[in-house]
Amino acid sequence: MRIFTKLSAPLCLLFVFLCLKTAFSSSIHASSFSTTHRCSHEEALALLQFKTSFSINYTVPYSYCWGENYSKIESWKEGIDCCSWDGVSCDNVTGHVIALNLSCSFLYGTFPSNSTLFFLRNLQSLNLALNDFRLSKIPPEISQFTRLKHLDVSSSQFSGQVPREIAHLPKLVSLNLSSYFYDDSPELILETTTFRNLVHNLSEVRELVLRGVNMTSVNPRFFMNLSSSLTTLDLIESGLSGNFPNSIFRFPNLKNFYLSGNRNLTIDLPSSNWSSPLQQLYLGYMDCGRRLRESVGDLKSLQSLSLGCNLEGSIPASIGNLSQLTYLSLFYSNLSGQIPPSLANLTQLTSLFLSSNQFSGPILASICNLRQLTSLYLSSNNLRGQIPSSLANLTQLTFLDLYHNQFSGPIPASIGNLRQLTSLDLSSNNLSEQIPSSLANLTQLTSLDLSDNQFSGPIPASIGNLRQLTSLYLYYNNLIGQIPSLLANLTQLTFLDLSYNQFSGPIPASIGNLRQFTILYLDSNYLSGQIPSSLANLTQLRFLFLSHNLLNGTLPPWIFTLPLLEYLYLRHNQFQGLNS
């Protein structure tokens, strides 16, 4: 009241008018807001009828659903505004359904060509990914969605020819027909005419994902005519053959380009003028021309680079210019020479795969400076020298693979500092001396492979601390002494191979406590005594190799009745028959 006593009458009236106008407007707006968000009865009914077309099958394993464990359509109930249903989005003004996201909804059944879904004429986004439509054809009626901008039917078990009507969606900016499953995937076929019309009509397309779609009849030259707006092109394992135009590397907006797995396809890497926005480039298992050129260093925005091609020469030093790189794979590329010191510049790198090449020389200190690395794969090369103790700098490593090189000398004790390791493979080298007890610090290890080396001495008792181990490979070494009973601590172990060593003494009875065992190789040693009766507990055992030892006594009958045993090798021992 105090404010009104200080205002003149006209001002007071004006103030009241404004307050009433504001309140009235707010009331109208609230009323409009509450009504315009409700979808029409017809659209709600169409969605409910679509729901009845399918069952929900939670038994189908969808590994790409990232833990989602419910179907969105379970929230669809009559009498509830469909704009509030899971996966349904409506226009704020008209209330029309404009987006439908039913990915990972466990839908199971044949997709009808007369689906009531096609009544949703205002739909702008449709995502049916990761369901099971039982080898249905993609209905030609898809062309009725004339306003559609985003279409994703990936990994939904559609099959057969992609309908030519899909090219009649001129507003599409994103199209995903891919399949992320493998051998059991149905096949979508995209023929030349349909693809040519698709390229011609989709003048605004930015994302084109055709991974795993059969495009064997498509001439790669048609890709020259794609929209310059293109940001993502995924053609992995699409059956393309011939020469792919490398002008694709000069598309002004291209960020993600995936072409791997087209074994009969050739693309020449440009010597200059790459598309500078490129962030992801995957060209494995195909022909990429002769060399990886220095110009690759111009891709300053690149975050992931995978080139599993048959290249020649060495890694260009300019690769160290790719300061944004987090993933680098040059697996199986026939590259040679030393690993360049310029890799030390890739300080964001988390994964480095250089396996199956012809790299020589030592592991350089530059690699040991990549402190963000979680995966380092250098297997199947000609690397030599000692394993550097400075590898201990890579404290984030979870995978370290140096298999099949020519490393010599001992395992550095400092490797025990890599406490995040879950897999360590140093097999098929010339490593020697004793297995360091510091390996006991690697308590996250699930797989340890030190096979095919020249290690001597006993198995350190500290190995018994690696309680997460599921696989332990020590075969083809010069290890001696008794098999330590502390191996019984490794209760998760399913695979143990100690063959081709010089172990002596009895098989420890405590091994019978390792009830997860499926494979046990103890052959080609000097083990003696009888087969312990505790091995009868190994009811999951499929492979048991005890041949070429000094075992004696009679064979226990239970050994022939282990329920899952497929392979049993006992020859070249001193057994005296069957113990009845």
Coordinates of C-alpha atoms in Angstrom, one line a residue:
M1 CA 0.0 0.0 0.0
R2 CA 2.9 2.3 0.7
I3 CA 3.8 2.5 -3.0
F4 CA 0.3 3.4 -4.2
T5 CA 0.1 6.4 -1.8
K6 CA 3.1 7.9 -3.5
L7 CA 1.7 7.4 -7.1
S8 CA -0.7 9.7 -8.9
A9 CA -4.1 8.3 -9.9
P10 CA -3.2 7.9 -13.6
L11 CA 0.0 6.2 -12.8
C12 CA -1.7 4.0 -10.3
L13 CA -4.3 3.0 -12.9
L14 CA -1.6 2.3 -15.4
F15 CA 0.3 0.2 -13.0
V16 CA -2.8 -1.9 -12.2
F17 CA -3.5 -2.3 -15.9
L18 CA 0.0 -3.5 -16.6
C19 CA -0.2 -6.0 -13.7
L20 CA -3.6 -7.3 -15.0
K21 CA -2.3 -7.5 -18.6
T22 CA 0.8 -9.4 -17.4
A23 CA -1.3 -11.8 -15.3
F24 CA -3.7 -12.3 -18.2
S25 CA -1.0 -12.9 -20.7
S26 CA 0.7 -15.4 -18.3
S27 CA -2.6 -17.2 -17.9
I28 CA -3.1 -17.4 -21.7
H29 CA 0.5 -18.5 -22.2
A30 CA 0.2 -21.2 -19.5
S31 CA -3.1 -22.4 -21.0
S32 CA -1.5 -22.5 -24.5
F33 CA 1.5 -24.3 -23.1
S34 CA -0.5 -27.0 -21.5
T35 CA -2.6 -27.6 -24.5
T36 CA -0.1 -27.3 -27.3
H37 CA 2.1 -29.9 -25.9
R38 CA -0.6 -32.6 -26.1
C39 CA -0.3 -34.8 -29.1
S40 CA -3.4 -35.4 -31.2
H41 CA -5.7 -38.4 -30.5
E42 CA -5.0 -39.7 -34.0
E43 CA -1.2 -39.7 -33.5
A44 CA -1.4 -41.2 -30.1
L45 CA -3.7 -44.0 -31.5
A46 CA -1.2 -44.5 -34.4
L47 CA 1.6 -45.0 -31.9
L48 CA -0.4 -47.4 -29.7
Q49 CA -1.3 -49.5 -32.8
F50 CA 2.4 -49.5 -33.8
K51 CA 3.2 -50.8 -30.3
T52 CA 0.9 -53.8 -30.8
S53 CA 2.8 -54.8 -33.9
F54 CA 5.7 -56.1 -31.9
S55 CA 6.6 -58.1 -28.9
I56 CA 9.4 -57.2 -26.5
N57 CA 12.2 -59.7 -26.4
Y58 CA 14.7 -59.1 -23.6
T59 CA 16.6 -62.3 -24.4
V60 CA 18.2 -60.9 -27.6
P61 CA 21.7 -59.8 -26.7
Y62 CA 22.3 -56.2 -27.9
S63 CA 25.9 -55.5 -26.9
Y64 CA 25.7 -52.0 -28.4
C65 CA 22.9 -50.9 -26.1
W66 CA 25.3 -49.8 -23.4
G67 CA 23.4 -51.2 -20.5
E68 CA 19.9 -50.2 -21.4
N69 CA 17.5 -52.8 -20.1
Y70 CA 14.0 -51.6 -20.8
S71 CA 11.8 -51.0 -23.8
K72 CA 10.8 -47.4 -24.3
I73 CA 7.3 -48.4 -25.5
E74 CA 6.4 -49.8 -22.1
S75 CA 5.6 -46.3 -21.0
W76 CA 3.1 -45.8 -23.8
K77 CA -0.3 -45.9 -22.1
E78 CA -3.7 -44.8 -23.3
G79 CA -5.0 -41.7 -21.6
I80 CA -1.5 -40.2 -21.0
D81 CA -0.3 -37.5 -23.3
C82 CA 1.9 -39.2 -25.8
C83 CA 4.3 -36.2 -25.8
S84 CA 5.4 -37.5 -22.3
W85 CA 6.1 -41.1 -23.5
D86 CA 9.6 -42.4 -23.6
G87 CA 11.2 -41.8 -27.0
V88 CA 8.5 -39.4 -28.2
S89 CA 9.2 -35.7 -28.8
C90 CA 6.6 -33.2 -29.9
D91 CA 6.6 -29.8 -31.5
N92 CA 6.2 -27.1 -28.8
V93 CA 3.5 -25.2 -30.7
T94 CA 1.5 -27.7 -32.7
G95 CA 1.9 -30.8 -30.5
H96 CA 2.6 -32.9 -33.5
V97 CA 5.0 -35.8 -33.0
I98 CA 8.3 -34.8 -34.7
A99 CA 10.8 -37.2 -33.3
L100 CA 10.7 -40.9 -32.4
N101 CA 13.7 -42.6 -30.7
L102 CA 13.1 -46.3 -30.2
S103 CA 16.7 -47.4 -30.3
C104 CA 17.5 -50.4 -28.1
S105 CA 13.8 -51.0 -27.3
F106 CA 14.0 -54.7 -27.8
L107 CA 11.2 -54.7 -30.4
Y108 CA 10.8 -58.1 -31.9
G109 CA 8.6 -58.9 -35.0
T110 CA 8.0 -58.2 -38.6
F111 CA 7.9 -54.6 -39.6
P112 CA 4.6 -54.2 -41.5
S113 CA 4.5 -52.1 -44.7
N114 CA 1.2 -50.6 -43.7
S115 CA 2.5 -49.6 -40.3
T116 CA 0.4 -46.9 -38.6
L117 CA 3.8 -45.2 -38.0
F118 CA 3.4 -43.7 -41.4
F119 CA 0.5 -41.6 -40.1
L120 CA 3.1 -39.4 -38.4
R121 CA 3.5 -37.1 -41.4
N122 CA 5.3 -34.4 -39.4
L123 CA 8.1 -36.7 -38.3
Q124 CA 11.5 -35.1 -38.6
S125 CA 13.6 -37.8 -36.8
L126 CA 13.2 -41.5 -36.7
N127 CA 15.6 -43.9 -34.8
L128 CA 14.7 -47.6 -34.9
A129 CA 18.3 -48.8 -34.3
L130 CA 19.2 -52.0 -32.5
N131 CA 15.9 -53.8 -32.6
D132 CA 15.0 -57.1 -34.3
F133 CA 12.6 -56.8 -37.2
R134 CA 13.1 -60.4 -38.3
L135 CA 14.5 -59.9 -41.8
S136 CA 11.8 -57.4 -42.8
K137 CA 12.2 -55.2 -45.9
I138 CA 12.5 -51.5 -45.3
P139 CA 9.0 -50.4 -46.4
P140 CA 8.8 -48.2 -49.6
E141 CA 6.3 -46.2 -47.6
I142 CA 9.2 -44.6 -45.8
S143 CA 8.9 -41.9 -48.5
Q144 CA 5.8 -40.6 -46.8
F145 CA 8.0 -39.0 -44.2
T146 CA 8.6 -36.0 -46.4
R147 CA 9.9 -33.8 -43.6
L148 CA 12.3 -36.4 -42.3
K149 CA 15.8 -35.1 -41.5
H150 CA 17.3 -38.0 -39.5
L151 CA 16.8 -41.7 -40.2
D152 CA 18.6 -44.4 -38.3
V153 CA 17.6 -48.1 -38.8
S154 CA 21.1 -49.5 -38.1
S155 CA 21.4 -53.0 -36.7
S156 CA 17.7 -53.7 -36.7
Q157 CA 17.8 -56.9 -38.8
F158 CA 16.3 -55.3 -41.9
S159 CA 17.3 -57.2 -45.1
G160 CA 16.9 -57.2 -48.8
Q161 CA 17.2 -54.2 -51.2
V162 CA 17.1 -50.7 -49.9
P163 CA 13.9 -49.3 -51.5
R164 CA 14.5 -46.7 -54.2
E165 CA 11.9 -44.5 -52.4
I166 CA 14.5 -43.7 -49.7
A167 CA 16.0 -41.3 -52.3
H168 CA 12.7 -39.3 -52.1
L169 CA 13.5 -37.8 -48.7
P170 CA 15.1 -34.6 -49.8
K171 CA 15.4 -33.0 -46.4
L172 CA 17.5 -35.9 -45.0
V173 CA 20.7 -34.7 -43.4
S174 CA 21.5 -37.9 -41.6
L175 CA 21.1 -41.5 -42.9
N176 CA 22.3 -44.6 -41.1
L177 CA 21.5 -48.0 -42.6
S178 CA 24.5 -49.8 -41.2
S179 CA 24.9 -53.1 -39.4
Y180 CA 27.3 -53.4 -36.5
F181 CA 26.8 -57.1 -36.0
Y182 CA 28.9 -59.6 -38.0
D183 CA 28.5 -63.1 -39.4
D184 CA 24.9 -63.5 -38.5
S185 CA 23.8 -60.1 -39.8
P186 CA 21.1 -60.0 -42.5
E187 CA 22.2 -58.2 -45.6
L188 CA 20.9 -54.9 -46.9
I189 CA 21.7 -54.3 -50.6
L190 CA 22.1 -50.8 -52.0
E191 CA 22.0 -50.9 -55.8
T192 CA 23.6 -48.5 -58.2
T193 CA 20.4 -46.7 -59.3
T194 CA 19.2 -46.2 -55.8
F195 CA 22.5 -44.9 -54.6
R196 CA 22.9 -42.6 -57.6
N197 CA 19.5 -41.1 -56.9
L198 CA 20.3 -40.9 -53.3
V199 CA 23.4 -38.8 -54.0
H200 CA 21.6 -36.6 -56.4
N201 CA 18.6 -35.9 -54.2
L202 CA 20.2 -35.5 -50.8
S203 CA 21.7 -32.2 -51.4
E204 CA 22.0 -31.4 -47.7
V205 CA 23.2 -34.7 -46.4
R206 CA 25.9 -34.4 -43.7
E207 CA 26.1 -37.9 -42.3
L208 CA 25.9 -41.0 -44.5
V209 CA 26.6 -44.3 -42.6
L210 CA 26.4 -47.4 -44.8
R211 CA 28.7 -49.7 -42.8
G212 CA 28.1 -53.4 -43.7
V213 CA 25.6 -52.5 -46.5
N214 CA 26.2 -54.5 -49.7
M215 CA 27.3 -52.0 -52.3
T216 CA 29.2 -54.3 -54.6
S217 CA 27.4 -53.0 -57.7
V218 CA 28.1 -49.3 -56.8
N219 CA 30.8 -47.5 -58.8
P220 CA 32.9 -45.6 -56.3
R221 CA 33.1 -42.6 -58.7
F222 CA 29.5 -41.6 -57.7
F223 CA 30.9 -40.5 -54.3
M224 CA 32.5 -37.5 -56.1
N225 CA 29.0 -36.0 -56.3
L226 CA 28.1 -36.1 -52.6
S227 CA 27.1 -32.9 -50.9
S228 CA 29.9 -30.6 -49.9
S229 CA 28.1 -30.4 -46.6
L230 CA 29.2 -34.0 -45.8
T231 CA 30.8 -34.3 -42.4
T232 CA 30.6 -38.1 -41.9
L233 CA 31.0 -41.0 -44.4
D234 CA 31.1 -44.6 -43.1
L235 CA 31.5 -47.3 -45.7
I236 CA 33.3 -50.0 -43.7
E237 CA 32.9 -53.5 -45.1
S238 CA 30.6 -52.4 -47.9
G239 CA 32.0 -54.6 -50.7
L240 CA 33.2 -51.6 -52.7
S241 CA 35.8 -52.3 -55.4
G242 CA 37.8 -50.3 -57.9
N243 CA 39.3 -46.9 -57.3
F244 CA 37.8 -44.5 -54.8
P245 CA 38.2 -40.9 -55.7
N246 CA 40.7 -39.3 -53.4
S247 CA 39.0 -35.9 -54.0
I248 CA 37.0 -37.0 -50.9
F249 CA 40.0 -35.9 -48.8
R250 CA 39.3 -32.3 -50.0
F251 CA 35.7 -32.1 -49.0
P252 CA 35.6 -28.9 -47.0
N253 CA 33.5 -30.1 -44.0
L254 CA 34.5 -33.8 -43.8
K255 CA 35.4 -34.8 -40.2
N256 CA 34.9 -38.5 -40.1
F257 CA 35.8 -40.9 -42.9
Y258 CA 35.7 -44.7 -42.5
L259 CA 36.5 -46.9 -45.4
S260 CA 38.2 -50.0 -43.8
G261 CA 37.4 -53.6 -44.8
N262 CA 36.9 -53.1 -48.5
R263 CA 39.7 -55.4 -49.7
N264 CA 39.2 -54.8 -53.4
L265 CA 39.2 -51.0 -53.1
T266 CA 42.1 -48.7 -53.8
I267 CA 42.4 -45.1 -52.6
D268 CA 45.6 -43.1 -53.1
L269 CA 46.6 -41.0 -50.1
P270 CA 47.1 -37.4 -51.3
S271 CA 50.5 -35.8 -51.3
S272 CA 49.0 -32.4 -50.3
N273 CA 45.8 -30.5 -49.7
W274 CA 44.1 -32.8 -47.3
S275 CA 40.7 -31.8 -45.8
S276 CA 41.9 -30.0 -42.7
P277 CA 38.7 -30.6 -40.6
L278 CA 39.4 -34.4 -40.6
Q279 CA 39.1 -35.9 -37.1
Q280 CA 38.6 -39.6 -37.7
L281 CA 40.3 -41.5 -40.6
Y282 CA 40.1 -45.3 -40.9
L283 CA 41.5 -47.0 -44.0
G284 CA 42.4 -50.5 -42.9
Y285 CA 42.4 -53.8 -44.9
M286 CA 42.4 -52.2 -48.3
D287 CA 44.9 -50.6 -50.7
C288 CA 46.0 -47.1 -49.7
G289 CA 48.7 -46.7 -52.4
R290 CA 52.4 -46.9 -51.7
R291 CA 53.5 -44.5 -48.9
L292 CA 52.3 -42.6 -46.0
R293 CA 53.4 -39.1 -47.0
E294 CA 54.7 -36.3 -45.0
S295 CA 51.6 -34.4 -45.8
V296 CA 49.7 -36.4 -43.2
G297 CA 51.1 -34.0 -40.7
D298 CA 48.8 -31.3 -42.1
L299 CA 45.8 -32.9 -40.5
K300 CA 46.1 -30.9 -37.3
S301 CA 42.5 -31.7 -36.2
L302 CA 43.0 -35.5 -36.4
Q303 CA 42.0 -37.4 -33.3
S304 CA 42.0 -41.0 -34.6
L305 CA 44.1 -42.5 -37.4
S306 CA 43.9 -46.1 -38.5
L307 CA 45.8 -47.2 -41.6
G308 CA 46.0 -51.0 -41.8
C309 CA 47.3 -50.9 -45.4
N310 CA 50.2 -52.4 -47.3
L311 CA 52.4 -49.4 -47.3
E312 CA 56.2 -49.0 -47.8
G313 CA 58.9 -47.1 -46.0
S314 CA 58.9 -45.6 -42.6
I315 CA 56.5 -43.5 -40.5
P316 CA 57.0 -39.9 -41.6
A317 CA 58.4 -37.6 -38.9
S318 CA 55.6 -35.2 -39.5
I319 CA 53.2 -37.5 -37.7
G320 CA 54.4 -35.8 -34.6
N321 CA 52.5 -32.7 -35.7
L322 CA 49.2 -34.4 -35.0
S323 CA 49.0 -33.0 -31.5
Q324 CA 45.2 -33.8 -31.1
L325 CA 45.7 -37.5 -31.8
T326 CA 44.4 -39.9 -29.1
Y327 CA 44.3 -43.1 -31.2
L328 CA 47.0 -44.3 -33.7
S329 CA 46.9 -47.6 -35.4
L330 CA 49.3 -48.6 -38.2
F331 CA 48.7 -52.3 -37.7
Y332 CA 49.8 -54.7 -40.5
S333 CA 51.0 -51.9 -42.8
N334 CA 54.5 -53.3 -43.8
L335 CA 56.2 -50.2 -42.4
S336 CA 59.9 -50.4 -41.6
G337 CA 62.7 -48.4 -40.0
Q338 CA 62.7 -47.1 -36.5
I339 CA 59.7 -45.8 -34.7
P340 CA 60.2 -42.0 -35.0
P341 CA 61.2 -39.9 -32.0
S342 CA 58.6 -37.4 -33.1
L343 CA 55.9 -39.6 -31.5
A344 CA 56.9 -38.0 -28.3
N345 CA 54.9 -34.9 -29.4
L346 CA 51.6 -36.9 -29.3
T347 CA 51.0 -36.2 -25.7
Q348 CA 47.2 -36.8 -25.9
L349 CA 47.7 -40.4 -27.3
T350 CA 45.9 -43.1 -25.3
S351 CA 46.2 -46.0 -27.8
L352 CA 49.2 -46.9 -30.0
F353 CA 49.0 -49.9 -32.3
L354 CA 52.1 -50.6 -34.3
S355 CA 51.9 -54.4 -34.4
S356 CA 52.7 -56.6 -37.5
N357 CA 55.1 -54.4 -39.3
Q358 CA 58.9 -54.5 -39.8
F359 CA 60.0 -51.9 -37.3
S360 CA 63.6 -52.4 -36.0
G361 CA 65.8 -51.0 -33.4
P362 CA 65.0 -50.4 -29.7
I363 CA 61.9 -49.0 -28.0
L364 CA 62.7 -45.3 -28.0
A365 CA 62.5 -43.2 -24.9
S366 CA 60.0 -41.1 -26.9
I367 CA 57.3 -43.7 -26.5
C368 CA 58.0 -43.9 -22.7
N369 CA 57.1 -40.2 -22.5
L370 CA 53.5 -40.8 -23.7
R371 CA 52.0 -40.6 -20.2
Q372 CA 48.4 -40.9 -21.3
L373 CA 48.8 -44.3 -23.0
T374 CA 46.4 -47.0 -21.9
S375 CA 47.2 -49.5 -24.7
L376 CA 50.6 -50.1 -26.3
Y377 CA 50.9 -52.8 -29.0
L378 CA 54.3 -53.4 -30.6
S379 CA 54.0 -57.1 -31.3
S380 CA 55.3 -58.9 -34.4
N381 CA 58.1 -56.6 -35.4
N382 CA 61.9 -56.8 -35.4
L383 CA 62.4 -54.6 -32.3
R384 CA 65.5 -55.6 -30.2
G385 CA 67.5 -54.6 -27.2
Q386 CA 66.3 -54.7 -23.6
I387 CA 62.9 -53.7 -22.5
P388 CA 63.5 -50.2 -21.1
S389 CA 62.9 -49.6 -17.4
S390 CA 61.4 -46.2 -18.4
L391 CA 58.3 -48.1 -19.6
A392 CA 57.4 -47.7 -15.9
N393 CA 56.5 -44.1 -16.8
L394 CA 53.4 -45.3 -18.5
T395 CA 51.4 -45.7 -15.4
Q396 CA 48.0 -45.6 -17.1
L397 CA 48.7 -48.7 -19.2
T398 CA 46.2 -51.4 -19.1
F399 CA 47.4 -53.4 -22.2
L400 CA 51.1 -54.0 -23.0
D401 CA 51.9 -56.3 -25.9
L402 CA 55.5 -56.9 -27.0
Y403 CA 54.9 -60.4 -28.4
H404 CA 57.2 -61.8 -31.2
N405 CA 60.1 -59.4 -31.3
Q406 CA 63.8 -59.9 -30.4
F407 CA 64.0 -58.3 -27.0
S408 CA 66.7 -59.8 -24.8
G409 CA 67.9 -59.5 -21.2
P410 CA 65.7 -59.5 -18.1
I411 CA 62.2 -58.1 -17.5
P412 CA 63.0 -54.9 -15.7
A413 CA 61.8 -54.9 -12.1
S414 CA 60.2 -51.5 -12.7
I415 CA 57.5 -53.1 -14.8
G416 CA 55.9 -53.8 -11.5
N417 CA 55.0 -50.1 -11.3
L418 CA 52.4 -50.5 -14.1
R419 CA 49.7 -51.3 -11.6
Q420 CA 46.8 -50.7 -14.0
L421 CA 47.8 -53.5 -16.3
T422 CA 45.2 -56.1 -17.1
S423 CA 47.1 -57.8 -19.9
L424 CA 50.8 -58.3 -20.3
D425 CA 52.3 -60.3 -23.3
L426 CA 56.1 -60.6 -23.5
S427 CA 56.0 -64.0 -25.3
S428 CA 58.2 -65.1 -28.2
N429 CA 61.3 -63.0 -27.5
N430 CA 64.7 -63.8 -26.1
L431 CA 64.1 -62.7 -22.6
S432 CA 66.2 -64.4 -19.9
E433 CA 67.1 -64.6 -16.2
Q434 CA 64.4 -65.1 -13.6
I435 CA 60.8 -63.9 -13.6
P436 CA 60.9 -60.8 -11.4
S437 CA 58.9 -61.0 -8.1
S438 CA 57.8 -57.4 -8.8
L439 CA 55.1 -58.8 -11.1
A440 CA 53.2 -59.5 -7.9
N441 CA 52.3 -55.8 -7.9
L442 CA 50.2 -56.1 -11.0
T443 CA 47.2 -57.2 -9.1
Q444 CA 44.7 -56.1 -11.9
L445 CA 46.3 -58.6 -14.4
T446 CA 43.8 -61.1 -16.0
S447 CA 46.2 -62.4 -18.7
L448 CA 50.0 -63.0 -18.3
D449 CA 52.0 -64.5 -21.2
L450 CA 55.7 -65.0 -20.8
S451 CA 55.9 -68.1 -23.0
D452 CA 58.6 -68.9 -25.6
N453 CA 61.5 -67.1 -23.9
Q454 CA 64.6 -68.3 -22.0
F455 CA 63.5 -67.6 -18.4
S456 CA 65.2 -69.7 -15.8
G457 CA 64.8 -70.5 -12.1
P458 CA 61.5 -71.2 -10.3
I459 CA 58.1 -69.6 -10.6
P460 CA 58.2 -66.9 -8.0
A461 CA 55.8 -67.6 -5.2
S462 CA 54.6 -64.0 -5.5
I463 CA 52.7 -64.9 -8.7
G464 CA 50.2 -66.3 -6.3
N465 CA 49.2 -62.7 -5.5
L466 CA 47.7 -62.2 -9.0
R467 CA 44.2 -63.2 -8.0
Q468 CA 42.5 -61.8 -11.0
L469 CA 44.4 -63.9 -13.5
T470 CA 42.3 -66.0 -15.8
S471 CA 45.2 -67.0 -18.2
L472 CA 48.8 -67.8 -17.3
Y473 CA 51.2 -68.9 -20.1
L474 CA 54.8 -69.9 -19.2
Y475 CA 55.5 -72.7 -21.7
Y476 CA 58.7 -73.1 -23.7
N477 CA 61.1 -71.7 -21.0
N478 CA 63.8 -73.2 -18.8
L479 CA 61.9 -72.9 -15.5
I480 CA 62.8 -75.4 -12.8
G481 CA 61.7 -76.5 -9.4
Q482 CA 58.3 -77.6 -8.2
I483 CA 55.1 -76.1 -9.3
P484 CA 54.2 -73.8 -6.4
S485 CA 51.2 -74.8 -4.4
L486 CA 50.4 -71.0 -4.1
L487 CA 49.0 -71.2 -7.7
A488 CA 45.9 -72.4 -5.9
N489 CA 45.3 -68.8 -4.9
L490 CA 44.5 -68.0 -8.5
T491 CA 40.9 -69.0 -8.2
Q492 CA 39.8 -67.2 -11.4
L493 CA 42.3 -69.2 -13.5
T494 CA 40.8 -71.0 -16.5
F495 CA 43.9 -71.5 -18.6
L496 CA 47.3 -72.7 -17.3
D497 CA 50.2 -73.7 -19.6
L498 CA 53.5 -74.8 -17.9
S499 CA 54.5 -77.2 -20.7
Y500 CA 58.1 -77.6 -22.1
N501 CA 60.0 -76.5 -19.0
Q502 CA 62.0 -78.5 -16.4
F503 CA 59.5 -78.6 -13.5
S504 CA 60.0 -81.6 -11.2
G505 CA 58.3 -83.1 -8.2
P506 CA 54.6 -83.9 -7.9
I507 CA 51.6 -82.1 -9.3
P508 CA 50.4 -80.1 -6.2
A509 CA 47.1 -81.4 -4.9
S510 CA 46.1 -77.8 -4.4
I511 CA 45.6 -77.4 -8.2
G512 CA 42.3 -79.3 -7.6
N513 CA 41.0 -76.2 -6.0
L514 CA 41.1 -74.2 -9.3
R515 CA 37.6 -75.3 -10.3
Q516 CA 37.3 -72.8 -13.1
F517 CA 40.0 -74.6 -15.1
T518 CA 39.1 -75.5 -18.7
I519 CA 42.6 -76.0 -20.1
L520 CA 45.6 -77.4 -18.2
Y521 CA 49.0 -78.1 -19.9
L522 CA 51.7 -79.7 -17.8
D523 CA 53.3 -81.8 -20.4
S524 CA 57.0 -82.1 -21.3
N525 CA 58.4 -81.6 -17.9
Y526 CA 59.9 -83.9 -15.2
L527 CA 56.9 -84.2 -13.0
S528 CA 56.7 -87.4 -10.9
G529 CA 54.4 -89.1 -8.5
Q530 CA 50.7 -90.0 -9.0
I531 CA 48.0 -87.9 -10.5
P532 CA 46.4 -86.3 -7.4
S533 CA 42.8 -87.3 -6.7
S534 CA 41.9 -83.6 -6.2
L535 CA 42.0 -83.2 -10.0
A536 CA 38.6 -84.9 -10.0
N537 CA 37.2 -81.6 -8.8
L538 CA 38.0 -79.9 -12.1
T539 CA 34.6 -80.6 -13.6
Q540 CA 35.0 -77.7 -16.2
L541 CA 38.2 -79.2 -17.7
R542 CA 38.2 -79.7 -21.4
F543 CA 41.9 -80.2 -22.1
L544 CA 44.3 -82.1 -19.9
F545 CA 47.9 -82.6 -21.1
L546 CA 50.2 -84.6 -18.8
S547 CA 52.3 -86.5 -21.4
H548 CA 56.1 -86.7 -21.4
N549 CA 56.7 -86.6 -17.7
L550 CA 57.7 -89.2 -15.1
L551 CA 54.3 -89.7 -13.6
N552 CA 53.6 -93.2 -12.1
G553 CA 51.1 -95.3 -10.3
T554 CA 47.8 -96.5 -11.7
L555 CA 45.4 -94.3 -13.6
P556 CA 42.4 -93.3 -11.5
P557 CA 39.0 -94.2 -13.2
W558 CA 37.5 -90.7 -12.5
I559 CA 39.9 -89.2 -15.1
F560 CA 37.9 -90.8 -17.8
T561 CA 34.6 -89.5 -16.5
L562 CA 35.3 -85.8 -16.2
P563 CA 32.0 -84.5 -17.7
L564 CA 33.5 -82.0 -20.2
L565 CA 36.8 -83.5 -21.0
E566 CA 37.6 -83.5 -24.7
Y567 CA 41.3 -84.1 -24.9
L568 CA 43.4 -86.3 -22.6
Y569 CA 47.1 -86.9 -23.2
L570 CA 49.0 -89.2 -20.9
R571 CA 51.5 -91.0 -23.0
H572 CA 55.3 -91.2 -22.2
N573 CA 54.9 -91.6 -18.5
Q574 CA 55.3 -94.6 -16.2
F575 CA 51.7 -95.5 -15.5
Q576 CA 51.0 -99.1 -14.5
G577 CA 47.4 -99.5 -15.7
L578 CA 44.0 -98.6 -14.5
N579 CA 43.2 -98.4 -10.8
S580 CA 39.8 -100.1 -10.3

